PDB file of C-alpha atoms in Angstrom:
ATOM      1  CA  VAL A   1       0.000   0.000   0.000  1.00  0.00           C
ATOM      2  CA  VAL A   2       1.260   3.465  -0.915  1.00  0.00           C
ATOM      3  CA  GLN A   3      -0.130   6.388   1.080  1.00  0.00           C
ATOM      4  CA  PHE A   4       0.203  10.099   0.432  1.00  0.00           C
ATOM      5  CA  SER A   5      -1.107  12.306   3.223  1.00  0.00           C
ATOM      6  CA  TYR A   6      -1.025  16.007   3.996  1.00  0.00           C
ATOM      7  CA  ASN A   7      -2.752  18.487   6.257  1.00  0.00           C
ATOM      8  CA  LEU A   8      -2.986  22.143   5.259  1.00  0.00           C
ATOM      9  CA  GLY A   9      -4.444  23.056   8.656  1.00  0.00           C
ATOM     10  CA  SER A  10      -8.116  22.210   8.188  1.00  0.00           C
ATOM     11  CA  GLY A  11      -7.877  18.425   8.298  1.00  0.00           C
ATOM     12  CA  GLU A  12      -5.809  15.584   6.902  1.00  0.00           C
ATOM     13  CA  VAL A  13      -6.218  14.061   3.456  1.00  0.00           C
ATOM     14  CA  VAL A  14      -5.010  10.494   2.897  1.00  0.00           C
ATOM     15  CA  LEU A  15      -4.722   9.083  -0.603  1.00  0.00           C
ATOM     16  CA  GLU A  16      -4.182   5.329  -0.623  1.00  0.00           C
ATOM     17  CA  TYR A  17      -3.128   3.237  -3.590  1.00  0.00           C
ATOM     18  CA  ASN A  18      -3.278  -0.525  -3.260  1.00  0.00           C
ATOM     19  CA  SER A  19      -3.895  -1.706  -6.826  1.00  0.00           C
ATOM     20  CA  THR A  20      -0.227  -2.516  -7.545  1.00  0.00           C
ATOM     21  CA  ARG A  21       2.151  -4.588  -5.440  1.00  0.00           C
ATOM     22  CA  ILE A  22       5.324  -2.667  -4.708  1.00  0.00           C
ATOM     23  CA  ASP A  23       6.987  -5.207  -2.412  1.00  0.00           C
ATOM     24  CA  ASP A  24       8.160  -7.360  -5.325  1.00  0.00           C
ATOM     25  CA  GLY A  25      11.831  -6.311  -5.488  1.00  0.00           C
ATOM     26  CA  LEU A  26      11.287  -4.305  -8.682  1.00  0.00           C
ATOM     27  CA  TRP A  27      11.539  -0.551  -9.264  1.00  0.00           C
ATOM     28  CA  HIS A  28       8.275   1.389  -9.366  1.00  0.00           C
ATOM     29  CA  ARG A  29       7.451   4.985 -10.228  1.00  0.00           C
ATOM     30  CA  ILE A  30       5.273   6.748  -7.678  1.00  0.00           C
ATOM     31  CA  ARG A  31       3.938  10.175  -8.539  1.00  0.00           C
ATOM     32  CA  ALA A  32       2.373  12.188  -5.727  1.00  0.00           C
ATOM     33  CA  THR A  33       1.365  15.760  -6.540  1.00  0.00           C
ATOM     34  CA  ARG A  34      -0.427  18.547  -4.721  1.00  0.00           C
ATOM     35  CA  LEU A  35      -1.556  21.878  -6.119  1.00  0.00           C
ATOM     36  CA  GLU A  36      -3.277  24.029  -3.537  1.00  0.00           C
ATOM     37  CA  GLN A  37      -6.003  21.793  -2.045  1.00  0.00           C
ATOM     38  CA  THR A  38      -6.066  19.047  -4.689  1.00  0.00           C
ATOM     39  CA  ALA A  39      -3.702  16.079  -4.662  1.00  0.00           C
ATOM     40  CA  SER A  40      -3.153  13.001  -6.801  1.00  0.00           C
ATOM     41  CA  LEU A  41      -1.309   9.722  -6.446  1.00  0.00           C
ATOM     42  CA  MET A  42      -0.286   7.309  -9.204  1.00  0.00           C
ATOM     43  CA  VAL A  43       1.833   4.150  -9.116  1.00  0.00           C
ATOM     44  CA  ASP A  44       3.578   3.061 -12.314  1.00  0.00           C
ATOM     45  CA  ASN A  45       1.034   3.752 -15.073  1.00  0.00           C
ATOM     46  CA  GLY A  46      -2.024   2.782 -13.049  1.00  0.00           C
ATOM     47  CA  ASP A  47      -5.161   4.681 -12.172  1.00  0.00           C
ATOM     48  CA  VAL A  48      -4.840   8.150 -10.669  1.00  0.00           C
ATOM     49  CA  ILE A  49      -6.283   8.570  -7.168  1.00  0.00           C
ATOM     50  CA  THR A  50      -7.311  12.149  -6.297  1.00  0.00           C
ATOM     51  CA  GLY A  51      -8.450  13.961  -3.193  1.00  0.00           C
ATOM     52  CA  THR A  52      -9.121  17.482  -1.937  1.00  0.00           C
ATOM     53  CA  SER A  53      -8.375  18.907   1.483  1.00  0.00           C
ATOM     54  CA  PRO A  54     -11.214  20.406   3.522  1.00  0.00           C
ATOM     55  CA  GLY A  55     -11.496  24.084   4.396  1.00  0.00           C
ATOM     56  CA  LYS A  56     -10.060  27.098   2.598  1.00  0.00           C
ATOM     57  CA  LEU A  57      -6.335  26.807   3.392  1.00  0.00           C
ATOM     58  CA  ARG A  58      -4.160  26.143   0.348  1.00  0.00           C
ATOM     59  CA  GLN A  59      -0.505  26.315   1.447  1.00  0.00           C
ATOM     60  CA  LEU A  60       1.578  23.617   3.121  1.00  0.00           C
ATOM     61  CA  ASN A  61       3.797  24.665   6.022  1.00  0.00           C
ATOM     62  CA  ALA A  62       6.714  22.223   6.170  1.00  0.00           C
ATOM     63  CA  ARG A  63       8.761  24.072   8.806  1.00  0.00           C
ATOM     64  CA  ALA A  64       8.462  21.052  11.107  1.00  0.00           C
ATOM     65  CA  GLY A  65      10.147  18.921   8.439  1.00  0.00           C
ATOM     66  CA  LEU A  66       9.312  16.725   5.495  1.00  0.00           C
ATOM     67  CA  PHE A  67       9.378  13.017   6.220  1.00  0.00           C
ATOM     68  CA  LEU A  68       9.766  10.457   3.465  1.00  0.00           C
ATOM     69  CA  GLY A  69       9.170   6.884   4.516  1.00  0.00           C
ATOM     70  CA  GLY A  70       9.379   7.351   8.264  1.00  0.00           C
ATOM     71  CA  SER A  71      10.813   9.269  11.177  1.00  0.00           C
ATOM     72  CA  ASP A  72      13.180   8.697  14.097  1.00  0.00           C
ATOM     73  CA  ASP A  73      10.081   8.471  16.252  1.00  0.00           C
ATOM     74  CA  LEU A  74       7.129   6.968  14.390  1.00  0.00           C
ATOM     75  CA  ASN A  75       4.857   8.133  17.224  1.00  0.00           C
ATOM     76  CA  TYR A  76       5.547  11.679  15.966  1.00  0.00           C
ATOM     77  CA  LEU A  77       3.854  10.943  12.671  1.00  0.00           C
ATOM     78  CA  ALA A  78       0.107  10.910  12.086  1.00  0.00           C
ATOM     79  CA  ALA A  79      -1.122   9.959  15.541  1.00  0.00           C
ATOM     80  CA  SER A  80       0.926   6.726  15.720  1.00  0.00           C
ATOM     81  CA  ARG A  81      -0.946   5.227  12.772  1.00  0.00           C
ATOM     82  CA  TYR A  82       2.205   3.716  11.258  1.00  0.00           C
ATOM     83  CA  LYS A  83       4.164   0.874  12.811  1.00  0.00           C
ATOM     84  CA  THR A  84       7.065   0.804  10.324  1.00  0.00           C
ATOM     85  CA  GLY A  85       8.629   3.190   7.864  1.00  0.00           C
ATOM     86  CA  LEU A  86       9.580   2.697   4.223  1.00  0.00           C
ATOM     87  CA  VAL A  87      11.197  -0.613   3.334  1.00  0.00           C
ATOM     88  CA  GLY A  88      12.680  -0.109  -0.104  1.00  0.00           C
ATOM     89  CA  CYS A  89      14.662   2.387  -2.158  1.00  0.00           C
ATOM     90  CA  VAL A  90      14.106   5.927  -3.420  1.00  0.00           C
ATOM     91  CA  ALA A  91      16.083   6.732  -6.558  1.00  0.00           C
ATOM     92  CA  GLU A  92      14.812  10.212  -7.387  1.00  0.00           C
ATOM     93  CA  LEU A  93      12.837  12.848  -5.543  1.00  0.00           C
ATOM     94  CA  SER A  94      11.537  16.099  -6.981  1.00  0.00           C
ATOM     95  CA  ILE A  95       9.734  18.803  -5.010  1.00  0.00           C
ATOM     96  CA  GLY A  96       8.416  21.837  -6.846  1.00  0.00           C
ATOM     97  CA  ASN A  97      11.168  23.154  -9.094  1.00  0.00           C
ATOM     98  CA  MET A  98      13.871  21.142  -7.270  1.00  0.00           C
ATOM     99  CA  VAL A  99      14.361  18.058  -9.426  1.00  0.00           C
ATOM    100  CA  ASN A 100      16.439  14.947  -8.774  1.00  0.00           C
ATOM    101  CA  ILE A 101      17.285  15.781  -5.159  1.00  0.00           C
ATOM    102  CA  ASN A 102      20.250  13.729  -3.958  1.00  0.00           C
ATOM    103  CA  MET A 103      18.686  12.082  -0.920  1.00  0.00           C
ATOM    104  CA  LEU A 104      21.959  10.927   0.638  1.00  0.00           C
ATOM    105  CA  HIS A 105      23.547  14.392   0.635  1.00  0.00           C
ATOM    106  CA  LYS A 106      20.567  16.718   1.128  1.00  0.00           C
ATOM    107  CA  ALA A 107      18.667  14.869   3.862  1.00  0.00           C
ATOM    108  CA  GLU A 108      19.044  16.346   7.334  1.00  0.00           C
ATOM    109  CA  LYS A 109      19.097  12.860   8.852  1.00  0.00           C
ATOM    110  CA  GLY A 110      18.789   9.261   7.823  1.00  0.00           C
ATOM    111  CA  LYS A 111      18.220   6.072   9.735  1.00  0.00           C
ATOM    112  CA  ASN A 112      18.782   2.469   8.653  1.00  0.00           C
ATOM    113  CA  ILE A 113      20.002   3.539   5.220  1.00  0.00           C
ATOM    114  CA  ASP A 114      21.617   0.950   2.985  1.00  0.00           C
ATOM    115  CA  THR A 115      22.602   0.837  -0.671  1.00  0.00           C
ATOM    116  CA  CYS A 116      20.102  -0.038  -3.379  1.00  0.00           C
ATOM    117  CA  PRO A 117      20.546  -1.416  -6.867  1.00  0.00           C
ATOM    118  CA  ARG A 118      20.972   1.501  -9.281  1.00  0.00           C
ATOM    119  CA  LYS A 119      19.239  -0.249 -12.141  1.00  0.00           C
ATOM    120  CA  PHE A 120      15.739   1.175 -12.601  1.00  0.00           C
TER     121      PHE A 120
END
């Protein structure tokens, strides 16, 4: 299951994609986008899942940090809903106009990081 969640201040939106297995040892392309209140999630070339946040707020405040796959303390994230973080590899990450962010050099912290096959 792939989940994309965000909260602009008026309530959380959770998009969940479970039509494609991603725990098969293969590379997959996950595209999660958000423009103002509307978000979408797509895995590989499958169906697009969309959602809209409640209320009138449209900007995301990420001053507390952006977490990809987990956190040092999973209790910090989303009311302890998650028991484990990401198990897998992230080859490329793009946010806004920042494309191909080097995760190993730009991340503030990392935990349980190992090497991944480059072939994708």
